[in-house]
């Protein structure tokens, strides 16, 4: 997934000569806390936040150019960058929005924290069964029964509790990705478990082939 697939293309951009008062009205109307400032070619030259607007109104500044952050102070991503780059940049720096640029330095979209949260919420609601089905397709020739059997063994090694393949299957049929992450203690542990299941399936198949 690329940044351009995650970005919001419906955004408002400003000009250096725009009035601070008028921009404050626009940002309030569209309910945006940040906006890019561009030149006539829609190339990024600055950045405005609601805090800048508040300061500008308090200090009596008239134009956006007087209160905006300069280009060199703005963190951006390219439209073809991996979406995870924008997600990590947003999370690590607590950004509300990250502008997305094309090869000509033009602003083509925004990656917003709220959109990332919405995307993650959708991912968390994916049924675990679908992930196992995808795994089965990747491990060509592996049956669902083999996958469940290996999963039960990995679960026993991890938790110390014995579980049958049938019980394991029943547990994952209604579970969501988000529930599985919480149950296993985090994203890293969940995927480490899936990798272990794949390795177990392959090891058991190799063992059978040698007999």
PDB file of C-alpha atoms in Angstrom:
ATOM      1  CA  UNK A   1       0.000   0.000   0.000  1.00  0.00           C
ATOM      2  CA  UNK A   2       1.352   3.406  -1.014  1.00  0.00           C
ATOM      3  CA  UNK A   3       0.852   6.790   0.626  1.00  0.00           C
ATOM      4  CA  UNK A   4      -1.349   7.875  -2.284  1.00  0.00           C
ATOM      5  CA  UNK A   5      -3.752   5.034  -1.478  1.00  0.00           C
ATOM      6  CA  UNK A   6      -4.062   6.171   2.127  1.00  0.00           C
ATOM      7  CA  UNK A   7      -4.131   9.939   1.601  1.00  0.00           C
ATOM      8  CA  UNK A   8      -7.173  12.193   1.631  1.00  0.00           C
ATOM      9  CA  UNK A   9      -7.447  14.014  -1.710  1.00  0.00           C
ATOM     10  CA  UNK A  10     -10.137  16.360  -0.416  1.00  0.00           C
ATOM     11  CA  UNK A  11      -8.150  19.113   1.268  1.00  0.00           C
ATOM     12  CA  UNK A  12      -7.910  22.903   1.364  1.00  0.00           C
ATOM     13  CA  UNK A  13      -4.665  24.706   0.589  1.00  0.00           C
ATOM     14  CA  UNK A  14      -3.702  28.283   1.357  1.00  0.00           C
ATOM     15  CA  UNK A  15      -1.670  31.050  -0.251  1.00  0.00           C
ATOM     16  CA  UNK A  16       1.022  33.145   1.440  1.00  0.00           C
ATOM     17  CA  UNK A  17      -1.003  36.318   0.939  1.00  0.00           C
ATOM     18  CA  UNK A  18      -4.220  34.930   2.418  1.00  0.00           C
ATOM     19  CA  UNK A  19      -5.659  36.836   5.362  1.00  0.00           C
ATOM     20  CA  UNK A  20      -5.161  35.310   8.820  1.00  0.00           C
ATOM     21  CA  UNK A  21      -8.693  36.306   9.778  1.00  0.00           C
ATOM     22  CA  UNK A  22     -10.237  34.758   6.659  1.00  0.00           C
ATOM     23  CA  UNK A  23      -8.196  31.576   7.018  1.00  0.00           C
ATOM     24  CA  UNK A  24      -9.319  31.254  10.635  1.00  0.00           C
ATOM     25  CA  UNK A  25     -12.915  31.294   9.397  1.00  0.00           C
ATOM     26  CA  UNK A  26     -12.209  28.722   6.682  1.00  0.00           C
ATOM     27  CA  UNK A  27     -10.398  26.341   9.044  1.00  0.00           C
ATOM     28  CA  UNK A  28     -13.228  26.621  11.535  1.00  0.00           C
ATOM     29  CA  UNK A  29     -15.801  25.957   8.816  1.00  0.00           C
ATOM     30  CA  UNK A  30     -14.057  22.890   7.359  1.00  0.00           C
ATOM     31  CA  UNK A  31     -12.981  21.705  10.834  1.00  0.00           C
ATOM     32  CA  UNK A  32      -9.303  21.300   9.954  1.00  0.00           C
ATOM     33  CA  UNK A  33      -6.426  21.883  12.361  1.00  0.00           C
ATOM     34  CA  UNK A  34      -3.729  22.065   9.677  1.00  0.00           C
ATOM     35  CA  UNK A  35      -3.459  23.303   6.081  1.00  0.00           C
ATOM     36  CA  UNK A  36      -0.649  23.418   3.504  1.00  0.00           C
ATOM     37  CA  UNK A  37       0.476  26.726   2.052  1.00  0.00           C
ATOM     38  CA  UNK A  38       1.329  26.553  -1.657  1.00  0.00           C
ATOM     39  CA  UNK A  39       2.508  28.802  -4.471  1.00  0.00           C
ATOM     40  CA  UNK A  40       0.734  29.344  -7.791  1.00  0.00           C
ATOM     41  CA  UNK A  41       1.986  25.955  -9.034  1.00  0.00           C
ATOM     42  CA  UNK A  42       0.539  24.228  -5.960  1.00  0.00           C
ATOM     43  CA  UNK A  43       4.040  23.492  -4.700  1.00  0.00           C
ATOM     44  CA  UNK A  44       4.420  23.289  -0.932  1.00  0.00           C
ATOM     45  CA  UNK A  45       6.012  26.394   0.599  1.00  0.00           C
ATOM     46  CA  UNK A  46       4.626  26.454   4.130  1.00  0.00           C
ATOM     47  CA  UNK A  47       2.353  24.954   6.762  1.00  0.00           C
ATOM     48  CA  UNK A  48      -0.312  26.398   9.016  1.00  0.00           C
ATOM     49  CA  UNK A  49      -1.823  24.983  12.195  1.00  0.00           C
ATOM     50  CA  UNK A  50      -4.709  26.184  14.339  1.00  0.00           C
ATOM     51  CA  UNK A  51      -2.117  27.200  16.946  1.00  0.00           C
ATOM     52  CA  UNK A  52      -0.435  29.451  14.372  1.00  0.00           C
ATOM     53  CA  UNK A  53      -3.799  31.037  13.601  1.00  0.00           C
ATOM     54  CA  UNK A  54      -4.493  31.665  17.287  1.00  0.00           C
ATOM     55  CA  UNK A  55      -1.075  33.266  17.708  1.00  0.00           C
ATOM     56  CA  UNK A  56      -1.515  35.334  14.552  1.00  0.00           C
ATOM     57  CA  UNK A  57      -4.872  36.695  15.693  1.00  0.00           C
ATOM     58  CA  UNK A  58      -3.497  37.489  19.128  1.00  0.00           C
ATOM     59  CA  UNK A  59      -0.430  39.283  17.749  1.00  0.00           C
ATOM     60  CA  UNK A  60      -2.328  41.107  15.009  1.00  0.00           C
ATOM     61  CA  UNK A  61      -0.620  39.457  12.031  1.00  0.00           C
ATOM     62  CA  UNK A  62      -2.379  40.031   8.741  1.00  0.00           C
ATOM     63  CA  UNK A  63      -0.980  37.497   6.272  1.00  0.00           C
ATOM     64  CA  UNK A  64      -0.396  33.772   6.446  1.00  0.00           C
ATOM     65  CA  UNK A  65       3.229  34.281   5.361  1.00  0.00           C
ATOM     66  CA  UNK A  66       3.882  36.009   8.700  1.00  0.00           C
ATOM     67  CA  UNK A  67       2.923  33.035  10.839  1.00  0.00           C
ATOM     68  CA  UNK A  68       3.440  29.888   8.732  1.00  0.00           C
ATOM     69  CA  UNK A  69       6.176  27.307   9.205  1.00  0.00           C
ATOM     70  CA  UNK A  70       8.677  27.299   6.339  1.00  0.00           C
ATOM     71  CA  UNK A  71       9.120  24.425   3.898  1.00  0.00           C
ATOM     72  CA  UNK A  72      12.335  23.271   5.570  1.00  0.00           C
ATOM     73  CA  UNK A  73      10.435  22.679   8.822  1.00  0.00           C
ATOM     74  CA  UNK A  74       7.732  20.479   7.273  1.00  0.00           C
ATOM     75  CA  UNK A  75       7.796  16.681   7.320  1.00  0.00           C
ATOM     76  CA  UNK A  76       6.398  15.206   4.107  1.00  0.00           C
ATOM     77  CA  UNK A  77       6.054  11.908   2.261  1.00  0.00           C
ATOM     78  CA  UNK A  78       6.107  11.171  -1.442  1.00  0.00           C
ATOM     79  CA  UNK A  79       2.938   9.773  -2.990  1.00  0.00           C
ATOM     80  CA  UNK A  80       4.786   6.555  -3.917  1.00  0.00           C
ATOM     81  CA  UNK A  81       6.320   6.037  -0.465  1.00  0.00           C
ATOM     82  CA  UNK A  82       5.021   3.020   1.465  1.00  0.00           C
ATOM     83  CA  UNK A  83       1.949   3.955   3.496  1.00  0.00           C
ATOM     84  CA  UNK A  84       3.715   2.688   6.612  1.00  0.00           C
ATOM     85  CA  UNK A  85       6.227   5.555   6.231  1.00  0.00           C
ATOM     86  CA  UNK A  86       3.424   8.069   6.687  1.00  0.00           C
ATOM     87  CA  UNK A  87       1.915   6.065   9.549  1.00  0.00           C
ATOM     88  CA  UNK A  88       5.236   5.845  11.421  1.00  0.00           C
ATOM     89  CA  UNK A  89       5.989   9.524  10.777  1.00  0.00           C
ATOM     90  CA  UNK A  90       2.581  10.497  12.140  1.00  0.00           C
ATOM     91  CA  UNK A  91       2.842   8.260  15.197  1.00  0.00           C
ATOM     92  CA  UNK A  92       6.440   9.053  16.143  1.00  0.00           C
ATOM     93  CA  UNK A  93       5.980  12.803  15.878  1.00  0.00           C
ATOM     94  CA  UNK A  94       2.342  13.007  17.012  1.00  0.00           C
ATOM     95  CA  UNK A  95       1.404  14.769  13.763  1.00  0.00           C
ATOM     96  CA  UNK A  96      -2.258  15.397  13.016  1.00  0.00           C
ATOM     97  CA  UNK A  97      -1.566  15.518   9.273  1.00  0.00           C
ATOM     98  CA  UNK A  98       1.318  14.810   6.902  1.00  0.00           C
ATOM     99  CA  UNK A  99       1.293  16.359   3.392  1.00  0.00           C
ATOM    100  CA  UNK A 100       1.834  14.060   0.411  1.00  0.00           C
ATOM    101  CA  UNK A 101       3.883  15.388  -2.513  1.00  0.00           C
ATOM    102  CA  UNK A 102       4.462  14.307  -6.107  1.00  0.00           C
ATOM    103  CA  UNK A 103       7.701  14.531  -8.120  1.00  0.00           C
ATOM    104  CA  UNK A 104       7.084  18.235  -8.774  1.00  0.00           C
ATOM    105  CA  UNK A 105       6.811  19.025  -5.042  1.00  0.00           C
ATOM    106  CA  UNK A 106       3.088  19.669  -5.472  1.00  0.00           C
ATOM    107  CA  UNK A 107       0.703  18.795  -2.675  1.00  0.00           C
ATOM    108  CA  UNK A 108      -1.548  15.993  -3.934  1.00  0.00           C
ATOM    109  CA  UNK A 109      -3.077  14.828  -0.662  1.00  0.00           C
ATOM    110  CA  UNK A 110      -2.964  14.555   3.102  1.00  0.00           C
ATOM    111  CA  UNK A 111      -2.424  11.578   5.362  1.00  0.00           C
ATOM    112  CA  UNK A 112      -4.460  12.333   8.449  1.00  0.00           C
ATOM    113  CA  UNK A 113      -4.205  10.667  11.845  1.00  0.00           C
ATOM    114  CA  UNK A 114      -7.979  10.149  11.874  1.00  0.00           C
ATOM    115  CA  UNK A 115      -7.796   8.273   8.549  1.00  0.00           C
ATOM    116  CA  UNK A 116      -5.039   6.044   9.925  1.00  0.00           C
ATOM    117  CA  UNK A 117      -7.142   5.254  12.985  1.00  0.00           C
ATOM    118  CA  UNK A 118     -10.106   4.434  10.742  1.00  0.00           C
ATOM    119  CA  UNK A 119      -7.979   2.141   8.577  1.00  0.00           C
ATOM    120  CA  UNK A 120      -6.554   0.348  11.606  1.00  0.00           C
ATOM    121  CA  UNK A 121     -10.057  -0.060  13.005  1.00  0.00           C
ATOM    122  CA  UNK A 122     -11.106  -1.761   9.772  1.00  0.00           C
ATOM    123  CA  UNK A 123      -8.064  -4.032   9.897  1.00  0.00           C
ATOM    124  CA  UNK A 124      -8.774  -4.950  13.509  1.00  0.00           C
ATOM    125  CA  UNK A 125     -12.254  -6.100  12.506  1.00  0.00           C
ATOM    126  CA  UNK A 126     -10.965  -8.579   9.923  1.00  0.00           C
ATOM    127  CA  UNK A 127     -11.792 -12.143  10.884  1.00  0.00           C
ATOM    128  CA  UNK A 128      -8.758 -14.193  11.934  1.00  0.00           C
ATOM    129  CA  UNK A 129     -10.123 -16.998   9.764  1.00  0.00           C
ATOM    130  CA  UNK A 130      -9.372 -14.891   6.673  1.00  0.00           C
ATOM    131  CA  UNK A 131      -5.727 -14.552   7.697  1.00  0.00           C
ATOM    132  CA  UNK A 132      -5.450 -18.305   8.079  1.00  0.00           C
ATOM    133  CA  UNK A 133      -7.134 -18.815   4.695  1.00  0.00           C
ATOM    134  CA  UNK A 134      -4.563 -16.470   3.137  1.00  0.00           C
ATOM    135  CA  UNK A 135      -1.818 -18.402   4.889  1.00  0.00           C
ATOM    136  CA  UNK A 136      -3.221 -21.655   3.519  1.00  0.00           C
ATOM    137  CA  UNK A 137      -3.076 -20.233  -0.021  1.00  0.00           C
ATOM    138  CA  UNK A 138       0.549 -19.225   0.471  1.00  0.00           C
ATOM    139  CA  UNK A 139       1.497 -22.670   1.775  1.00  0.00           C
ATOM    140  CA  UNK A 140       0.358 -24.325  -1.435  1.00  0.00           C
ATOM    141  CA  UNK A 141      -1.049 -27.819  -1.027  1.00  0.00           C
ATOM    142  CA  UNK A 142      -1.570 -27.515   2.723  1.00  0.00           C
ATOM    143  CA  UNK A 143      -4.997 -28.598   3.901  1.00  0.00           C
ATOM    144  CA  UNK A 144      -7.090 -26.705   6.409  1.00  0.00           C
ATOM    145  CA  UNK A 145      -6.856 -29.689   8.762  1.00  0.00           C
ATOM    146  CA  UNK A 146      -3.044 -29.600   8.651  1.00  0.00           C
ATOM    147  CA  UNK A 147      -3.093 -25.878   9.374  1.00  0.00           C
ATOM    148  CA  UNK A 148      -5.397 -26.290  12.373  1.00  0.00           C
ATOM    149  CA  UNK A 149      -3.386 -29.216  13.718  1.00  0.00           C
ATOM    150  CA  UNK A 150      -0.142 -27.230  13.538  1.00  0.00           C
ATOM    151  CA  UNK A 151      -1.846 -24.202  15.078  1.00  0.00           C
ATOM    152  CA  UNK A 152      -3.049 -26.278  18.020  1.00  0.00           C
ATOM    153  CA  UNK A 153       0.482 -27.545  18.651  1.00  0.00           C
ATOM    154  CA  UNK A 154       1.988 -24.050  18.473  1.00  0.00           C
ATOM    155  CA  UNK A 155      -0.730 -22.764  20.822  1.00  0.00           C
ATOM    156  CA  UNK A 156       0.078 -25.512  23.332  1.00  0.00           C
ATOM    157  CA  UNK A 157       3.809 -24.685  23.199  1.00  0.00           C
ATOM    158  CA  UNK A 158       3.066 -21.001  23.685  1.00  0.00           C
ATOM    159  CA  UNK A 159       0.430 -21.179  26.419  1.00  0.00           C
ATOM    160  CA  UNK A 160       1.149 -24.535  28.014  1.00  0.00           C
ATOM    161  CA  UNK A 161      -2.525 -25.446  27.649  1.00  0.00           C
ATOM    162  CA  UNK A 162      -3.574 -28.419  25.543  1.00  0.00           C
ATOM    163  CA  UNK A 163      -6.057 -27.647  22.798  1.00  0.00           C
ATOM    164  CA  UNK A 164      -7.409 -29.820  20.004  1.00  0.00           C
ATOM    165  CA  UNK A 165      -7.409 -28.715  16.354  1.00  0.00           C
ATOM    166  CA  UNK A 166     -11.206 -28.617  16.513  1.00  0.00           C
ATOM    167  CA  UNK A 167     -11.170 -26.363  19.567  1.00  0.00           C
ATOM    168  CA  UNK A 168      -8.592 -24.096  17.955  1.00  0.00           C
ATOM    169  CA  UNK A 169     -10.698 -23.825  14.815  1.00  0.00           C
ATOM    170  CA  UNK A 170     -13.798 -22.961  16.869  1.00  0.00           C
ATOM    171  CA  UNK A 171     -11.848 -20.212  18.663  1.00  0.00           C
ATOM    172  CA  UNK A 172     -10.710 -18.462  15.493  1.00  0.00           C
ATOM    173  CA  UNK A 173     -13.947 -18.693  13.501  1.00  0.00           C
ATOM    174  CA  UNK A 174     -15.532 -15.711  15.271  1.00  0.00           C
ATOM    175  CA  UNK A 175     -12.393 -13.955  16.498  1.00  0.00           C
ATOM    176  CA  UNK A 176     -11.239 -10.697  14.910  1.00  0.00           C
ATOM    177  CA  UNK A 177      -7.677  -9.625  14.174  1.00  0.00           C
ATOM    178  CA  UNK A 178      -7.883  -7.052  16.970  1.00  0.00           C
ATOM    179  CA  UNK A 179      -9.081  -9.632  19.509  1.00  0.00           C
ATOM    180  CA  UNK A 180      -6.288 -11.994  18.479  1.00  0.00           C
ATOM    181  CA  UNK A 181      -3.665  -9.298  18.970  1.00  0.00           C
ATOM    182  CA  UNK A 182      -4.927  -8.566  22.484  1.00  0.00           C
ATOM    183  CA  UNK A 183      -5.130 -12.272  23.314  1.00  0.00           C
ATOM    184  CA  UNK A 184      -1.575 -13.016  22.163  1.00  0.00           C
ATOM    185  CA  UNK A 185      -0.012  -9.966  23.781  1.00  0.00           C
ATOM    186  CA  UNK A 186       0.668  -7.766  20.784  1.00  0.00           C
ATOM    187  CA  UNK A 187       1.064  -7.564  17.023  1.00  0.00           C
ATOM    188  CA  UNK A 188       4.616  -8.921  17.001  1.00  0.00           C
ATOM    189  CA  UNK A 189       3.696 -11.996  19.052  1.00  0.00           C
ATOM    190  CA  UNK A 190       0.622 -12.675  16.916  1.00  0.00           C
ATOM    191  CA  UNK A 191       2.600 -12.739  13.667  1.00  0.00           C
ATOM    192  CA  UNK A 192       5.427 -14.663  15.312  1.00  0.00           C
ATOM    193  CA  UNK A 193       2.774 -17.260  16.113  1.00  0.00           C
ATOM    194  CA  UNK A 194       1.623 -17.384  12.482  1.00  0.00           C
ATOM    195  CA  UNK A 195       5.207 -17.853  11.320  1.00  0.00           C
ATOM    196  CA  UNK A 196       5.645 -20.661  13.841  1.00  0.00           C
ATOM    197  CA  UNK A 197       2.501 -22.329  12.498  1.00  0.00           C
ATOM    198  CA  UNK A 198       3.867 -22.168   8.947  1.00  0.00           C
ATOM    199  CA  UNK A 199       7.200 -23.595  10.055  1.00  0.00           C
ATOM    200  CA  UNK A 200       5.406 -26.361  11.965  1.00  0.00           C
ATOM    201  CA  UNK A 201       3.329 -27.319   8.906  1.00  0.00           C
ATOM    202  CA  UNK A 202       6.437 -27.522   6.715  1.00  0.00           C
ATOM    203  CA  UNK A 203       8.421 -29.463   9.339  1.00  0.00           C
ATOM    204  CA  UNK A 204       5.640 -32.031   9.776  1.00  0.00           C
ATOM    205  CA  UNK A 205       5.304 -32.447   6.018  1.00  0.00           C
ATOM    206  CA  UNK A 206       9.054 -32.985   5.627  1.00  0.00           C
ATOM    207  CA  UNK A 207       8.973 -35.492   8.473  1.00  0.00           C
ATOM    208  CA  UNK A 208       6.181 -37.474   6.835  1.00  0.00           C
ATOM    209  CA  UNK A 209       7.955 -37.455   3.482  1.00  0.00           C
ATOM    210  CA  UNK A 210      11.083 -39.017   5.011  1.00  0.00           C
ATOM    211  CA  UNK A 211       9.182 -41.901   6.567  1.00  0.00           C
TER     212      UNK A 211
END
